[in-house]
């Protein structure tokens, strides 16, 4: 093999290596100039062809052709590779609107619970907590519920260990039927003054329908001090309602009965859908029931070890599902628990 052929093959190898590394148009152009350009390596070698002895010419010419072919193939390959990469990039249209990550959000019940807690916190209430699994004493007896109250039967309440204990036994465990036992826990844990709200889950053996679930949420409120009056209760619930449902919301009290309060009331807020005129949401009455409430029964104070002569206070409890249904115009409570993301994404 002639020296020229050696040089040609060595140059081809250099060119192939450089092209394999080339990753953009610019590098490709540099290679073209370096090996094929007017002052490039290949033309420089080709110019030596004239000096090759006649008998070597056919062989050198063959090598030269083979080198040119392979060089072209290496250029084509590098150029295709770079083009494909460019096309990949052009698929990225930076002017398109961004794709949002769906990271989820709070459930409507949590949203309502958070706003209710925030409103009461601004009024000076702090959050108290209690377990879903309660004992009969905290849920019923301490709250002055008579033993023959229908809600206490195993048909209405979820009991545990009924094979070992009677359902009237104060130590029998149940799923709490209301958040009111947290009142008892709060009072047993500290002396007045007390100002707490307790949001949480409750359980009842109801057959689920559009307005009942076997589990639901309440927020309980308790304020105990000296000389607390029904007017304080009304002012508190009125302020809450204005914040929760709107500036123009009015409230009214209707007489009612709860074993743990005396007197007891049910509190209605003027309908947020019609403003009180009467519509489908409020079934024509102009009012929506939002809470049970009343002045803490002295018997409850005695049960938790407070002096009923000195302590006075109010309590209230409201259903969060009902508030969520009103606020978001939801007509079937079960929608809140089906966990259909198409429904939940709306809030
Ligand atoms: N616990 C009652 C219920 O589940 C609601 C309630 C009414 C709570 C009056 C109270 C209250 O604290 O004073 O229906």
Coordinates of C-alpha atoms and ligand atoms in Angstrom, one line a residue:
X1 CA 0.0 0.0 0.0
X2 CA 1.3 3.4 -0.9
X3 CA 1.9 6.2 1.6
X4 CA -0.9 8.2 0.1
X5 CA -3.4 5.3 0.6
X6 CA -2.3 5.0 4.2
X7 CA -2.8 8.7 4.7
X8 CA -6.3 8.5 3.0
X9 CA -7.4 5.6 5.3
X10 CA -6.0 7.4 8.4
X11 CA -7.9 10.6 7.5
X12 CA -11.1 8.6 6.9
X13 CA -10.8 7.1 10.4
X14 CA -10.2 10.6 11.9
X15 CA -13.2 11.9 10.0
X16 CA -15.5 9.0 11.1
X17 CA -14.5 9.5 14.7
X18 CA -15.1 13.2 14.6
X19 CA -18.5 12.8 12.9
X20 CA -19.6 10.1 15.4
X21 CA -19.1 12.7 18.1
X22 CA -20.7 15.6 16.3
X23 CA -23.9 16.6 18.0
X24 CA -25.1 19.7 16.2
X25 CA -25.1 21.5 12.8
X26 CA -22.1 23.6 13.8
X27 CA -19.9 20.6 14.5
X28 CA -21.1 19.0 11.3
X29 CA -20.0 22.1 9.3
X30 CA -16.7 22.1 11.1
X31 CA -16.1 18.5 10.0
X32 CA -17.1 19.3 6.5
X33 CA -14.6 22.2 6.3
X34 CA -11.8 20.2 8.0
X35 CA -12.1 17.1 5.8
X36 CA -13.9 18.1 2.6
X37 CA -13.4 21.9 2.4
X38 CA -11.2 23.7 -0.1
X39 CA -8.3 23.6 2.4
X40 CA -9.5 20.3 3.9
X41 CA -7.6 17.1 4.4
X42 CA -9.1 15.0 1.6
X43 CA -8.7 17.6 -1.2
X44 CA -5.1 18.1 0.0
X45 CA -4.5 14.3 -0.3
X46 CA -6.3 14.2 -3.7
X47 CA -3.9 16.9 -5.0
X48 CA -1.1 14.4 -4.5
X49 CA -2.7 11.9 -6.8
X50 CA -0.8 13.4 -9.8
X51 CA 2.5 12.4 -8.3
X52 CA 1.5 8.8 -7.8
X53 CA 3.5 6.4 -10.2
X54 CA 1.5 5.2 -13.1
X55 CA 1.4 1.6 -12.1
X56 CA 0.0 2.5 -8.6
X57 CA -2.7 4.8 -9.9
X58 CA -5.5 2.2 -10.4
X59 CA -5.1 0.9 -6.8
X60 CA -4.9 4.4 -5.3
X61 CA -7.9 5.5 -7.3
X62 CA -9.9 2.6 -6.0
X63 CA -8.9 3.3 -2.4
X64 CA -9.8 7.0 -3.0
X65 CA -13.3 6.1 -4.2
X66 CA -13.9 3.8 -1.3
X67 CA -12.7 6.5 1.2
X68 CA -15.0 9.0 -0.5
X69 CA -18.0 6.7 -0.3
X70 CA -17.4 5.8 3.3
X71 CA -16.9 9.5 4.1
X72 CA -20.2 10.4 2.5
X73 CA -21.9 7.6 4.4
X74 CA -20.5 8.9 7.7
X75 CA -21.6 12.5 6.9
X76 CA -25.1 11.3 5.9
X77 CA -25.4 9.3 9.1
X78 CA -24.3 12.2 11.3
X79 CA -26.5 14.7 9.5
X80 CA -29.6 12.4 9.9
X81 CA -28.9 11.9 13.5
X82 CA -28.7 15.7 14.1
X83 CA -31.8 16.4 12.0
X84 CA -33.8 13.9 14.0
X85 CA -32.7 15.5 17.2
X86 CA -33.8 18.9 15.9
X87 CA -37.2 17.5 14.9
X88 CA -37.6 16.2 18.4
X89 CA -37.0 19.6 19.8
X90 CA -39.4 21.2 17.3
X91 CA -42.2 19.0 18.7
X92 CA -41.8 21.1 21.8
X93 CA -44.1 24.2 21.3
X94 CA -43.1 26.5 24.0
X95 CA -46.1 28.8 23.2
X96 CA -48.6 26.1 24.3
X97 CA -50.3 26.7 27.6
X98 CA -48.6 24.8 30.4
X99 CA -49.9 21.4 31.5
X100 CA -51.0 21.6 35.1
X101 CA -50.1 19.0 37.5
X102 CA -53.2 17.6 39.1
X103 CA -52.1 17.5 42.7
X104 CA -55.5 17.1 44.3
X105 CA -57.2 19.5 46.7
X106 CA -59.3 19.5 49.8
X107 CA -62.7 17.7 50.0
X108 CA -65.7 20.0 50.2
X109 CA -66.3 18.9 53.8
X110 CA -62.8 19.8 54.7
X111 CA -63.2 23.2 53.1
X112 CA -66.3 23.9 55.1
X113 CA -64.7 22.6 58.3
X114 CA -61.7 24.8 57.7
X115 CA -63.8 27.9 57.2
X116 CA -66.0 27.2 60.2
X117 CA -62.9 26.6 62.4
X118 CA -61.3 29.8 61.0
X119 CA -64.4 31.9 61.8
X120 CA -64.6 30.6 65.4
X121 CA -60.9 31.0 66.0
X122 CA -61.2 34.7 65.1
X123 CA -63.9 34.8 67.8
X124 CA -61.4 33.4 70.4
X125 CA -62.4 29.7 70.3
X126 CA -59.6 27.1 70.2
X127 CA -59.8 23.7 68.7
X128 CA -60.3 20.7 71.0
X129 CA -60.1 17.1 69.9
X130 CA -61.6 13.8 70.9
X131 CA -61.6 10.2 69.6
X132 CA -64.2 8.8 67.2
X133 CA -64.2 5.7 69.4
X134 CA -65.9 6.9 72.6
X135 CA -67.3 5.4 75.8
X136 CA -71.0 5.5 76.6
X137 CA -70.4 7.8 79.6
X138 CA -68.8 10.6 77.6
X139 CA -71.3 10.3 74.7
X140 CA -74.5 9.8 76.7
X141 CA -74.5 9.8 80.5
X142 CA -72.3 12.8 81.1
X143 CA -74.4 14.7 78.7
X144 CA -77.5 13.9 80.7
X145 CA -79.1 11.5 78.1
X146 CA -81.7 9.4 79.9
X147 CA -81.1 5.7 79.7
X148 CA -84.3 5.2 77.7
X149 CA -83.4 7.7 75.1
X150 CA -84.1 6.0 71.7
X151 CA -80.7 7.0 70.2
X152 CA -78.9 4.9 72.8
X153 CA -80.2 1.5 71.5
X154 CA -77.9 -0.7 69.4
X155 CA -80.4 -0.2 66.6
X156 CA -79.3 3.4 66.4
X157 CA -75.7 3.4 67.6
X158 CA -72.6 1.3 66.7
X159 CA -71.6 -0.6 69.8
X160 CA -68.5 -2.7 70.5
X161 CA -68.2 -5.7 72.7
X162 CA -71.9 -6.2 73.3
X163 CA -71.2 -9.9 74.0
X164 CA -69.1 -8.8 77.1
X165 CA -70.9 -5.6 78.2
X166 CA -74.4 -4.2 78.3
X167 CA -75.1 -1.2 76.0
X168 CA -76.0 0.9 79.1
X169 CA -72.7 0.2 80.8
X170 CA -70.9 3.6 80.9
X171 CA -67.6 1.9 79.9
X172 CA -68.9 0.2 76.8
X173 CA -67.2 1.6 73.6
X174 CA -69.2 3.1 70.8
X175 CA -68.6 5.1 67.6
X176 CA -69.5 8.6 68.9
X177 CA -73.0 9.7 67.7
X178 CA -72.2 13.4 68.1
X179 CA -69.2 15.6 68.8
X180 CA -70.7 16.6 72.1
X181 CA -68.6 14.1 74.1
X182 CA -65.6 16.4 73.3
X183 CA -67.4 19.0 75.5
X184 CA -67.2 16.6 78.3
X185 CA -63.6 15.8 77.7
X186 CA -62.7 19.5 77.5
X187 CA -64.5 20.3 80.8
X188 CA -63.0 17.3 82.6
X189 CA -59.5 18.5 81.5
X190 CA -59.7 22.1 82.6
X191 CA -61.6 24.6 84.7
X192 CA -63.6 27.5 83.3
X193 CA -63.3 29.8 81.4
X194 CA -63.4 27.5 78.4
X195 CA -64.0 28.4 74.7
X196 CA -63.6 25.5 72.4
X197 CA -64.8 24.2 69.0
X198 CA -64.5 20.5 68.1
X199 CA -64.9 19.5 64.5
X200 CA -65.1 15.8 63.8
X201 CA -66.7 12.7 62.5
X202 CA -69.8 11.1 64.0
X203 CA -71.6 7.8 63.3
X204 CA -75.2 6.6 63.5
X205 CA -76.9 3.5 62.3
X206 CA -78.9 5.4 59.7
X207 CA -79.8 3.9 56.3
X208 CA -78.0 6.1 53.8
X209 CA -80.2 8.3 51.6
X210 CA -80.0 11.8 50.1
X211 CA -79.8 13.5 53.5
X212 CA -78.5 10.8 55.9
X213 CA -75.2 8.9 56.0
X214 CA -74.0 6.3 58.5
X215 CA -71.1 8.7 59.1
X216 CA -71.1 12.5 58.9
X217 CA -69.4 15.5 60.4
X218 CA -70.2 18.0 63.1
X219 CA -68.6 21.0 64.7
X220 CA -69.3 21.4 68.3
X221 CA -68.9 24.6 70.3
X222 CA -68.7 25.2 74.0
X223 CA -68.3 28.4 76.0
X224 CA -68.2 28.3 79.8
X225 CA -67.5 31.2 82.1
X226 CA -69.5 33.2 84.6
X227 CA -72.6 35.1 83.5
X228 CA -72.8 33.7 80.0
X229 CA -76.2 34.3 78.5
X230 CA -78.5 33.2 75.7
X231 CA -77.7 36.5 74.1
X232 CA -74.0 35.6 73.9
X233 CA -75.0 32.4 72.1
X234 CA -77.2 34.3 69.7
X235 CA -74.5 36.9 69.0
X236 CA -72.0 34.1 68.4
X237 CA -74.1 32.2 66.0
X238 CA -75.3 35.4 64.2
X239 CA -71.6 36.5 63.7
X240 CA -70.8 33.0 62.5
X241 CA -73.7 32.9 60.0
X242 CA -72.8 36.3 58.6
X243 CA -69.2 35.2 58.0
X244 CA -70.2 31.8 56.7
X245 CA -73.2 32.6 54.5
X246 CA -72.9 36.3 53.8
X247 CA -73.2 39.7 55.4
X248 CA -77.0 39.9 55.1
X249 CA -77.7 36.6 56.8
X250 CA -80.1 36.7 59.7
X251 CA -80.7 34.0 62.3
X252 CA -83.6 32.9 64.4
X253 CA -84.0 30.6 67.4
X254 CA -86.8 28.1 67.7
X255 CA -87.4 26.3 71.1
X256 CA -86.3 22.7 71.1
X257 CA -85.1 20.0 73.4
X258 CA -81.7 18.5 74.1
X259 CA -80.8 16.7 77.3
X260 CA -77.5 18.6 77.7
X261 CA -78.9 22.1 77.3
X262 CA -81.6 24.0 79.1
X263 CA -83.2 26.0 77.5
X264 CA -82.5 24.4 74.1
X265 CA -83.0 25.9 70.7
X266 CA -82.7 25.1 67.1
X267 CA -81.0 27.9 65.1
X268 CA -82.0 28.7 61.6
X269 CA -80.2 31.0 59.2
X270 CA -82.0 32.9 56.4
X271 CA -81.8 30.9 53.2
X272 CA -78.6 31.7 51.3
X273 CA -80.2 30.8 48.0
X274 CA -83.2 33.1 48.1
X275 CA -82.3 35.5 50.9
X276 CA -85.4 34.5 52.9
X277 CA -88.1 34.9 50.3
X278 CA -88.7 31.1 50.0
X279 CA -87.4 28.8 47.4
X280 CA -86.7 25.1 46.7
X281 CA -83.5 25.0 48.8
X282 CA -85.4 26.2 51.9
X283 CA -88.6 24.4 50.9
X284 CA -90.4 27.7 50.7
X285 CA -89.8 28.6 54.4
X286 CA -87.0 31.2 53.8
X287 CA -85.0 29.5 56.6
X288 CA -82.3 26.8 56.8
X289 CA -81.7 24.9 60.0
X290 CA -78.0 25.2 60.9
X291 CA -77.5 24.2 64.5
X292 CA -78.8 22.7 67.7
X293 CA -77.8 24.8 70.7
X294 CA -78.6 26.0 74.2
X295 CA -77.4 26.9 77.6
X296 CA -75.4 24.1 79.2
X297 CA -77.6 22.1 81.5
X298 CA -76.5 22.4 85.2
X299 CA -76.7 18.6 85.4
X300 CA -73.9 18.4 82.8
X301 CA -71.8 20.8 84.9
X302 CA -72.3 18.6 88.0
X303 CA -71.3 15.5 85.9
X304 CA -68.0 17.0 84.9
X305 CA -67.3 18.4 88.4
X306 CA -68.1 22.0 87.8
X307 CA -70.1 24.0 90.4
X308 CA -73.4 24.5 88.6
X309 CA -74.1 27.6 90.8
X310 CA -71.1 29.4 89.4
X311 CA -70.5 28.0 85.9
X312 CA -72.7 29.1 83.1
X313 CA -72.2 28.5 79.4
X314 CA -73.6 27.8 76.0
X315 CA -73.1 25.0 73.6
X316 CA -74.0 24.3 70.0
X317 CA -73.5 21.6 67.4
X318 CA -73.9 21.8 63.6
X319 CA -73.8 19.4 60.8
X320 CA -71.1 20.1 58.3
X321 CA -72.6 18.1 55.5
X322 CA -75.7 20.3 55.6
X323 CA -73.6 23.4 55.4
X324 CA -71.6 22.1 52.5
X325 CA -74.7 21.0 50.7
X326 CA -76.2 24.5 51.1
X327 CA -73.0 26.3 50.3
X328 CA -72.3 24.3 47.1
X329 CA -75.9 23.6 46.1
X330 CA -75.5 19.8 46.4
X331 CA -78.8 18.0 46.6
X332 CA -77.6 14.5 47.5
X333 CA -75.3 13.9 50.5
X334 CA -74.0 10.6 48.9
X335 CA -72.2 12.6 46.2
X336 CA -69.9 13.8 49.0
X337 CA -68.8 10.2 49.7
X338 CA -68.9 8.5 46.3
X339 CA -65.4 10.0 45.6
X340 CA -66.1 10.5 41.9
X341 CA -63.2 12.8 40.9
X342 CA -65.4 14.5 38.3
X343 CA -67.6 15.7 41.1
X344 CA -64.8 16.5 43.6
X345 CA -62.8 18.5 41.0
X346 CA -65.5 21.2 41.0
X347 CA -64.6 22.5 44.5
Ligands
LIG1 N1 -75.3 16.9 69.6 C1 -76.5 17.4 68.9 C2 -76.9 16.5 67.8 O1 -76.1 15.7 67.4 C3 -76.3 18.8 68.4 C4 -76.2 19.7 69.5 C5 -77.3 20.4 70.0 C6 -75.0 20.0 70.2 C7 -77.3 21.3 71.0 C8 -74.9 20.9 71.2 C9 -76.1 21.5 71.6 O2 -73.8 21.2 71.8 O3 -76.0 22.4 72.7 O4 -78.0 16.6 67.3

